[in-house]
Short mmCIF file of C-alpha atoms in Angstrom, two decimals:
data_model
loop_
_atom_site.label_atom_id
_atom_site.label_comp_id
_atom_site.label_asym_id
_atom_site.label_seq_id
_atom_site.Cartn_x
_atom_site.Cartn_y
_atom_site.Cartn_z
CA UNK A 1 0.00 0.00 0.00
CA UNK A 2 2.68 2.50 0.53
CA UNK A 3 4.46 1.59 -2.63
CA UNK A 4 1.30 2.23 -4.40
CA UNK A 5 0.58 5.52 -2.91
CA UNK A 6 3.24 7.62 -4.01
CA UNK A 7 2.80 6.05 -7.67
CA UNK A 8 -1.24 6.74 -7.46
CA UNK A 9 -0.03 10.64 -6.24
CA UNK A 10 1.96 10.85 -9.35
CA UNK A 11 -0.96 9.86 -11.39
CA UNK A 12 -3.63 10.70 -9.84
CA UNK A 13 -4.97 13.37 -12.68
CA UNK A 14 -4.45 11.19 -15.76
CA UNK A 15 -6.13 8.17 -13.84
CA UNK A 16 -9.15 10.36 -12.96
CA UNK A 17 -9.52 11.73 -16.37
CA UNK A 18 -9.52 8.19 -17.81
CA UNK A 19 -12.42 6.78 -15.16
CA UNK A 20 -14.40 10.03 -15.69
CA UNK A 21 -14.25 9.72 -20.02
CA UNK A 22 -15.08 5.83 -19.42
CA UNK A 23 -17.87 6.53 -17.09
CA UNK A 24 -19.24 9.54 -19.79
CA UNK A 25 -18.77 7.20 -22.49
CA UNK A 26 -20.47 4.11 -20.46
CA UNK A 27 -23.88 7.12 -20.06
CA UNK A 28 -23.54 7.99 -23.59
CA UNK A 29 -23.68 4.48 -24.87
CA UNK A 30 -26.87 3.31 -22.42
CA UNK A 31 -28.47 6.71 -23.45
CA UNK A 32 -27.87 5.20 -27.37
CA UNK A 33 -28.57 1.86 -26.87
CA UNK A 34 -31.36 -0.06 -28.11
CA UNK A 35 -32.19 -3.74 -27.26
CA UNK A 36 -32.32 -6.66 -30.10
CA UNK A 37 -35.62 -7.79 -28.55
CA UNK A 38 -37.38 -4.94 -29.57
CA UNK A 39 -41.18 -4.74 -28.57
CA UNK A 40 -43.22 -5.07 -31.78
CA UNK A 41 -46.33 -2.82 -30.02
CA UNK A 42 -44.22 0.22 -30.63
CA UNK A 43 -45.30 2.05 -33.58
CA UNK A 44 -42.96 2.61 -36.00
CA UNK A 45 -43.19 6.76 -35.59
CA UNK A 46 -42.06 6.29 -32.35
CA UNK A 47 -38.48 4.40 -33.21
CA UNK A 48 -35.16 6.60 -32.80
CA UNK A 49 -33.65 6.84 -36.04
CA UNK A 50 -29.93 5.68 -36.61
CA UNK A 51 -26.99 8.21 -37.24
CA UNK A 52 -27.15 6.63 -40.80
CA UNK A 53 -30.33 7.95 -41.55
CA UNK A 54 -29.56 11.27 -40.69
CA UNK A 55 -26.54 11.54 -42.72
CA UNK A 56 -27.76 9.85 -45.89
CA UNK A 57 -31.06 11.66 -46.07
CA UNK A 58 -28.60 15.15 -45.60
CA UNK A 59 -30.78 15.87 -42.28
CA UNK A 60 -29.00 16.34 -38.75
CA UNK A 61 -32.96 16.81 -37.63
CA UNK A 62 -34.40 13.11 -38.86
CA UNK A 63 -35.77 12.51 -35.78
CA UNK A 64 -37.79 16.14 -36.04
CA UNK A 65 -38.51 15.63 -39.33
CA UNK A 66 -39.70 11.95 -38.17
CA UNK A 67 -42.44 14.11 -35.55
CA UNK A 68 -43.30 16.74 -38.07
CA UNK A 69 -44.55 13.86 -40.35
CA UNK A 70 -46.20 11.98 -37.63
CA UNK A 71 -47.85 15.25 -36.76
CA UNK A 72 -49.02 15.71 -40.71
CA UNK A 73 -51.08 12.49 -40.62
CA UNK A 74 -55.02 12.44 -41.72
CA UNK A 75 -56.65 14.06 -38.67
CA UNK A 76 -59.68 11.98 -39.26
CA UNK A 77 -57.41 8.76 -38.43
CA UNK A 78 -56.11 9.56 -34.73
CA UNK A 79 -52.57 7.70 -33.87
CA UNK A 80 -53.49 5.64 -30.93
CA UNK A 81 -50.30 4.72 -28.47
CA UNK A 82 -49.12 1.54 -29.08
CA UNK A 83 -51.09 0.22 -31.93
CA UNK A 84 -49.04 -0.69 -35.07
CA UNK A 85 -50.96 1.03 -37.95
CA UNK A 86 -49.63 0.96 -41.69
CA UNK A 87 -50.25 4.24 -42.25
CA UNK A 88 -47.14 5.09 -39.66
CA UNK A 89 -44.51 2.97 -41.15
CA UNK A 90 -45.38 3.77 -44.37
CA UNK A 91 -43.22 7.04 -43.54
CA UNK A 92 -40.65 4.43 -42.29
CA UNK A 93 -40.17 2.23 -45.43
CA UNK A 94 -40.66 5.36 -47.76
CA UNK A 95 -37.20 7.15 -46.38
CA UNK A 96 -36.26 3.34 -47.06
CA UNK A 97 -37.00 3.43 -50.44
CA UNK A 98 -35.51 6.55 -51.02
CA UNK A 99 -32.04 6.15 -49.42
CA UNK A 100 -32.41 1.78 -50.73
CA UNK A 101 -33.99 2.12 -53.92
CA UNK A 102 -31.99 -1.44 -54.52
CA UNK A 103 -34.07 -3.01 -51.14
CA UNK A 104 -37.61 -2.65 -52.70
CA UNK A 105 -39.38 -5.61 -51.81
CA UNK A 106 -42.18 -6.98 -54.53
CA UNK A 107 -44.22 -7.79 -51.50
CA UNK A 108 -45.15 -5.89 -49.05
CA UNK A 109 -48.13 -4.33 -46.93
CA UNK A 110 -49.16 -1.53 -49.55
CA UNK A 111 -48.39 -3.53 -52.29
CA UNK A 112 -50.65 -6.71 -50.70
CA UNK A 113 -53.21 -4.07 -49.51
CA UNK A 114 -56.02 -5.56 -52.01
CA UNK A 115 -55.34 -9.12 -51.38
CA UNK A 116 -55.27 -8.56 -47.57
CA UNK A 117 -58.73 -6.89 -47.78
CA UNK A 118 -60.12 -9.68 -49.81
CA UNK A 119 -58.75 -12.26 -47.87
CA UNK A 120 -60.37 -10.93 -44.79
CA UNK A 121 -63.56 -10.55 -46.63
CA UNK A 122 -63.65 -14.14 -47.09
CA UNK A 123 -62.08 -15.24 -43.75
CA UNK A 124 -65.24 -13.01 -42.05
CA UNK A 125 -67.76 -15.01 -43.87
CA UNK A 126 -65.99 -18.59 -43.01
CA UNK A 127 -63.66 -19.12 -45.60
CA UNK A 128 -64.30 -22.90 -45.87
CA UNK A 129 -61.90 -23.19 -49.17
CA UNK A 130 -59.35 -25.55 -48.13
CA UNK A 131 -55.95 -23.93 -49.70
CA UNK A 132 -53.29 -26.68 -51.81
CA UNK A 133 -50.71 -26.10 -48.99
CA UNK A 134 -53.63 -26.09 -45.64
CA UNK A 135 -54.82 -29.77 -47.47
CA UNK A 136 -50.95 -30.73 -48.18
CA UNK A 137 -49.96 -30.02 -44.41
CA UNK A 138 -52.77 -31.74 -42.85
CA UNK A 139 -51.97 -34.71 -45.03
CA UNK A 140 -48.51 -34.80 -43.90
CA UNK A 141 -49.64 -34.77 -40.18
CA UNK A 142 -51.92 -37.39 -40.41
CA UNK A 143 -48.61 -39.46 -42.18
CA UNK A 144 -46.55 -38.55 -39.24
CA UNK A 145 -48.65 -39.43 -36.91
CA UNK A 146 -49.61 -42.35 -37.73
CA UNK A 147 -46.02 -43.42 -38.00
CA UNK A 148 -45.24 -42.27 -34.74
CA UNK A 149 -47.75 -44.27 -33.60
CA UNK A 150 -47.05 -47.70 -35.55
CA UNK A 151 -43.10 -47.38 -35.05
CA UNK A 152 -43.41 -47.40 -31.20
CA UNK A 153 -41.55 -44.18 -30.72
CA UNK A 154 -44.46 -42.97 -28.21
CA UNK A 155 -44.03 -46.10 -26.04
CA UNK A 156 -40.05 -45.20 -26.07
CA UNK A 157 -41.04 -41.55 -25.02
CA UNK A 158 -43.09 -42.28 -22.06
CA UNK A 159 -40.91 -45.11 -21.21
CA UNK A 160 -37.60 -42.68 -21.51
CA UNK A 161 -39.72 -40.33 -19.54
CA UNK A 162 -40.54 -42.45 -16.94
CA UNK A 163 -36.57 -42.90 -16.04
CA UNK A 164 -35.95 -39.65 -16.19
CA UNK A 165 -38.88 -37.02 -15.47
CA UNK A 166 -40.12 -39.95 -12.71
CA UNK A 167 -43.84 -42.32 -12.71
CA UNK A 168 -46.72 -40.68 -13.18
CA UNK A 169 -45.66 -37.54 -14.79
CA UNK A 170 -46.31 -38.50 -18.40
CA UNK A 171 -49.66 -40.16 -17.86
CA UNK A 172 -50.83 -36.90 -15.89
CA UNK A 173 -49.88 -34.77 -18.88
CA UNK A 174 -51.44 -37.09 -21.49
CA UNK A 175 -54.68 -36.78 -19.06
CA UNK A 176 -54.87 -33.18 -19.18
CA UNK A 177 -54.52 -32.90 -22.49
CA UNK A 178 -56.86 -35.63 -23.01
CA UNK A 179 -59.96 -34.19 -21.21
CA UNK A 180 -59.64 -30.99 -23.61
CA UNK A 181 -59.84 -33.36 -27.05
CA UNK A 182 -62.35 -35.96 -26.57
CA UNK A 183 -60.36 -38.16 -24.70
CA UNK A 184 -57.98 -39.11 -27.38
CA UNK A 185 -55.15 -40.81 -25.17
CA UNK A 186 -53.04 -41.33 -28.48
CA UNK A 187 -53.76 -38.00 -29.56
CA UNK A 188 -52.20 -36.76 -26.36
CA UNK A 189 -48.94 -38.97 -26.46
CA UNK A 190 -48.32 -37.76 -29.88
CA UNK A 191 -48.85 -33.93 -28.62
CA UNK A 192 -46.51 -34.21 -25.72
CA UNK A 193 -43.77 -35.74 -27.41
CA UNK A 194 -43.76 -33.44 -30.52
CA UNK A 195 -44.18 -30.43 -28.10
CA UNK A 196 -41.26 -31.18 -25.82
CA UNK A 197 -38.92 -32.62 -28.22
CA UNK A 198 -39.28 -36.54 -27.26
CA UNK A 199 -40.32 -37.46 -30.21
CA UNK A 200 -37.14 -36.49 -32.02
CA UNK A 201 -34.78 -37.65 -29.28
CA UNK A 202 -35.74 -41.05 -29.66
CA UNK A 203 -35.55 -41.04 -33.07
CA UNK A 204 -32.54 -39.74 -32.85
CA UNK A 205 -31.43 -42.84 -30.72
CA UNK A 206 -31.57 -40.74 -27.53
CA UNK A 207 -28.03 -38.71 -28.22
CA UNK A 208 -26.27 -37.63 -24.78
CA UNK A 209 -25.47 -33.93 -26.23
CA UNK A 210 -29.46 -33.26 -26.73
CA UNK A 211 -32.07 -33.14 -24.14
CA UNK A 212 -35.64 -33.16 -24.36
CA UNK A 213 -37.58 -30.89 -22.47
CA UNK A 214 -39.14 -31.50 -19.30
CA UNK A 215 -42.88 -31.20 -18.78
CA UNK A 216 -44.39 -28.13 -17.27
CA UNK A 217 -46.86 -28.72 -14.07
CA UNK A 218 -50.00 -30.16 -15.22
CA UNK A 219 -52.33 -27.18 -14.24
CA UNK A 220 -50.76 -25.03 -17.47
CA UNK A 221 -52.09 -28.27 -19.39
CA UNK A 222 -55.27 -27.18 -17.79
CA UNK A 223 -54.97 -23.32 -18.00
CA UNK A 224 -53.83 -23.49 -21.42
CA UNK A 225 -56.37 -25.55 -22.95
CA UNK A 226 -59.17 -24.40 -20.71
CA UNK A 227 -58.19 -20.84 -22.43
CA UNK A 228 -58.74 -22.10 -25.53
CA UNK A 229 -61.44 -24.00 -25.59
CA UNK A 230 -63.30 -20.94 -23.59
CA UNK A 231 -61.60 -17.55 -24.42
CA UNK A 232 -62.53 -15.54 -27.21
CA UNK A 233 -60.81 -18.39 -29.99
CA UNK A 234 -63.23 -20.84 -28.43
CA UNK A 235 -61.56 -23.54 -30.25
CA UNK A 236 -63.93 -27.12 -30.67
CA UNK A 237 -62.70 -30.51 -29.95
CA UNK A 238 -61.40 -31.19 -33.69
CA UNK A 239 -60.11 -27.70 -33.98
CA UNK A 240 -58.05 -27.94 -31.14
CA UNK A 241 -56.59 -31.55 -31.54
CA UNK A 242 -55.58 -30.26 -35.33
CA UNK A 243 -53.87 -27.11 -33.91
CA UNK A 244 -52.11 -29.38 -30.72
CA UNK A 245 -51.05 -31.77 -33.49
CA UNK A 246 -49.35 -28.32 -35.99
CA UNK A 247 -47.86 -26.53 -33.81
CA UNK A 248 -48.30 -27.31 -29.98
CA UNK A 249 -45.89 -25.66 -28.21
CA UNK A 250 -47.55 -22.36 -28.93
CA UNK A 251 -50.72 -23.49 -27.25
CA UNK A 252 -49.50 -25.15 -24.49
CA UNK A 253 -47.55 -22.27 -23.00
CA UNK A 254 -49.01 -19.56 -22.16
CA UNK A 255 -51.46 -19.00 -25.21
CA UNK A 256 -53.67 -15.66 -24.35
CA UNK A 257 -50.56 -13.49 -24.32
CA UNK A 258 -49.47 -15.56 -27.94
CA UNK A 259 -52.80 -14.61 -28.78
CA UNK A 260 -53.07 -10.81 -28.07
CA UNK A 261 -49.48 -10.45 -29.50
CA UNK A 262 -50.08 -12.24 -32.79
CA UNK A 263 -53.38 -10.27 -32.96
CA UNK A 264 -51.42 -6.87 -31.90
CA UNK A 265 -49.03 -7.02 -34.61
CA UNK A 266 -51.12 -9.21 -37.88
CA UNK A 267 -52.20 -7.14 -40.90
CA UNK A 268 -54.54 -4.73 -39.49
CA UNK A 269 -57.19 -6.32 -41.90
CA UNK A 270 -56.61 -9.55 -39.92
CA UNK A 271 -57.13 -8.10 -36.48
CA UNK A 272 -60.85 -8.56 -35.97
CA UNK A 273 -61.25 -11.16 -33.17
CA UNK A 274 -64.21 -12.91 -36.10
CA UNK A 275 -61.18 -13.33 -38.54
CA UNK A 276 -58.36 -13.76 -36.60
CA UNK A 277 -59.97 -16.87 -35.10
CA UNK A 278 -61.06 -18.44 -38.45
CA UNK A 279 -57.14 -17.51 -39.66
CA UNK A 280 -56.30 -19.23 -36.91
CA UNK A 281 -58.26 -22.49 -37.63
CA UNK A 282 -57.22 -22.61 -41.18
CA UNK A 283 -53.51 -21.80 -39.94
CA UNK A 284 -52.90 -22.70 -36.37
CA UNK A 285 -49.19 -21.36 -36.71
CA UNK A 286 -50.40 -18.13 -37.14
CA UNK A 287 -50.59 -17.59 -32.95
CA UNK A 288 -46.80 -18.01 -32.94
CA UNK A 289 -46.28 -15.11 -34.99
CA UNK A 290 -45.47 -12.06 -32.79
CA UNK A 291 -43.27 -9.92 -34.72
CA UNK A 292 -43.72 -7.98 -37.92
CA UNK A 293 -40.86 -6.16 -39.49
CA UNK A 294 -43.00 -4.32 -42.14
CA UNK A 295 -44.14 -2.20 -39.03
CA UNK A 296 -40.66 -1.50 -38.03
CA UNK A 297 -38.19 1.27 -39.62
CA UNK A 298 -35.74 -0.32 -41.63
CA UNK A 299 -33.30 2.49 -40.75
CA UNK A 300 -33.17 1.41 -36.87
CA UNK A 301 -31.79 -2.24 -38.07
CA UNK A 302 -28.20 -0.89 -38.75
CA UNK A 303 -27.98 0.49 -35.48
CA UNK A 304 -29.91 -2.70 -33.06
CA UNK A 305 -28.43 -5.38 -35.27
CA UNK A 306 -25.53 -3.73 -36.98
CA UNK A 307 -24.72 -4.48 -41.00
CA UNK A 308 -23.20 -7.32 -42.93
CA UNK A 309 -19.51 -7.54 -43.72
CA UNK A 310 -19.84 -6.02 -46.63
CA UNK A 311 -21.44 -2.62 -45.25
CA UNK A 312 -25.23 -3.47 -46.66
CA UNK A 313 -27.66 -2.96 -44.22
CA UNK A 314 -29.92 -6.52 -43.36
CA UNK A 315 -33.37 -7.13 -45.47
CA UNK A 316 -35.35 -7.79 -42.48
CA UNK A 317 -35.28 -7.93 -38.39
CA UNK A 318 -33.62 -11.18 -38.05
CA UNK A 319 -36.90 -12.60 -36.69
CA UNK A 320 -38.34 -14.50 -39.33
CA UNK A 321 -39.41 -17.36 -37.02
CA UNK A 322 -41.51 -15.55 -35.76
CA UNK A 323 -42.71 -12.33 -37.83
CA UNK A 324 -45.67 -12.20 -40.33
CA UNK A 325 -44.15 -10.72 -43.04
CA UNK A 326 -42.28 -14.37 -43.90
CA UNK A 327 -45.61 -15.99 -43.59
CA UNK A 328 -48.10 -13.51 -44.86
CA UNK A 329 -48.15 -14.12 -48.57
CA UNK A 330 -47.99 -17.65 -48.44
CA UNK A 331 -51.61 -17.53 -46.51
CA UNK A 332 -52.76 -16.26 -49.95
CA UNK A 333 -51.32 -18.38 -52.05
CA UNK A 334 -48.51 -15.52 -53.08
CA UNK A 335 -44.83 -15.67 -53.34
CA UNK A 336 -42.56 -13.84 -51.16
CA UNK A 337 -40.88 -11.01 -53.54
CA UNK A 338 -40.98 -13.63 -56.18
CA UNK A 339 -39.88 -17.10 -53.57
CA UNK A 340 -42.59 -19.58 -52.65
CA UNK A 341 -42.62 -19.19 -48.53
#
């Protein structure tokens, strides 16, 4: 310590202007940052704009000019706080355009505008039209299923489950599933395993570097379903055994927040509870979509996600998993600027 104190003496000034321009710099990057999980309920007006968008559009005042424009919007069509609304991020994607005139994508909301309104049209009287890929899918289900079932890789799951989630625990999940689908015991086996990744671990020959997941408690079996069967998608028996068998994990965790965040960010002509829940039934992967980069500014992406090697800036949010805009025209029967999705 007394070695040390003479030395920090000597130093003192240069050491305390290095903490204090680390410490401004640490404020000045947390003022500036911006988290990759972005929250799709803010409207696009409402995004920061990136340093790149104020020097390629010659304006040190984009974020001004951003207000001004928000401001200039038909006063007959009031902006309501956290509601995505096309007519917002249109402003977004047309200082896109202009700065990216390369990026123009052949499909997008204004461009789909038409088909989107028709769609709904048809989705609000029961659209009972069974689409090539809807029939296709259902028919590959039914083929998996039914060698699931024949091969014996549900008896391996339960039995690998028994071993290592414990007795009982499998048969009390396949219960509560089973009193929300008619009963349907095999049904239920099939459900869990695809759900919670059993199914593939076994056919996999149970690898030691993958796990499958363990099973939540049995009441959000019960909560889950009992949501969905009674909330506002007020699914039937069929209904819900052919969404449980597409894509269960969605409805098994947690689905009335999937629900109002799928619904909060869909093509507004989608949003009406009516046609949501028949788009839903037609295309029970629909409630997993809760992200939807056409309502984003593509000028925030360089700054949350950064650019590609070569300097471009990325096509989309990086969320495609999970965003309408991938799934959109392929619920029409369109391509995706010109690719079959």
């Amino acid at each position: 310590m007394a070695v040390l104190l003479p030395c920090f003496q000597k130093h003192r000034l240069k050491i305390f202007v290095r903490g204090s321009t680390s410490i401004l710099c640490a404020i000045a990057l947390l003022r500036n940052c911006s988290f990759v999980d972005l929250s799709p309920q803010r409207p696009a007006a409402l995004i920061f704009h990136s340093s790149r968008a104020a020097i390629d559009c010659k304006r040190l005042d984009c974020e001004a000019a951003a207000a001004a424009a928000a401001a200039e919007a038909d006063p007959e069509e009031p902006e309501e706080p956290g509601v995505l609304k096309w007519s917002v991020a249109k402003k977004c994607q047309a200082r896109w355009k202009s700065i990216c005139p390369c990026c123009i994508d052949s499909t997008t909301l204004e461009t789909m505008q038409p088909q989107l309104e028709a769609f709904a049209e048809h989705l609000k009287i029961g659209y009972s039209d069974m689409s090539p890929a809807v029939r296709k899918r259902k028919e590959k289900e039914a083929e998996e299923a039914l060698a699931a079932i024949s091969s014996g890789v549900l008896r391996k799951a339960r039995e690998a489950s028994i071993k290592i989630l414990g007795d009982g625990v499998w048969d009390a999940a396949v219960a509560a599933i089973a009193t929300y689908n008619g009963g349907d015991h095999i049904h239920a086996h099939l459900v869990l395993a695809n759900a919670y990744g059993w199914k593939a671990w076994i056919e996999m020959n149970q690898p030691v570097y993958l796990d499958p997941k363990p099973l939540p408690p049995v009441e959000q079996f019960h909560n889950s379903l009992r949501w969905l069967r009674e909330g506002p998608l007020a699914m039937t028996e069929e209904e819900l055994k052919s969404a449980l068998v597409a894509r269960p994990l969605p409805y098994l965790t947690n689905p009335a927040k999937k629900y109002k965040s799928a619904r909060s960010c869909a093509p507004e002509q989608w949003r009406d509870p009516k046609i949501f829940r028949e788009l839903v039934r037609r295309e029970p992967k629909v409630l997993a979509l809760t992200w939807n980069c056409c309502y984003t500014d593509p000028l925030e992406r360089d700054r949350v996600l950064g650019v590609l090697s070569s300097g471009e800036s990325l096509h989309c949010d990086g969320e495609c998993t999970k965003c309408w805009r991938a799934v959109t025209p392929g619920l029409m029967n369109l391509a995706l600027d010109g690719i079959g999705v």
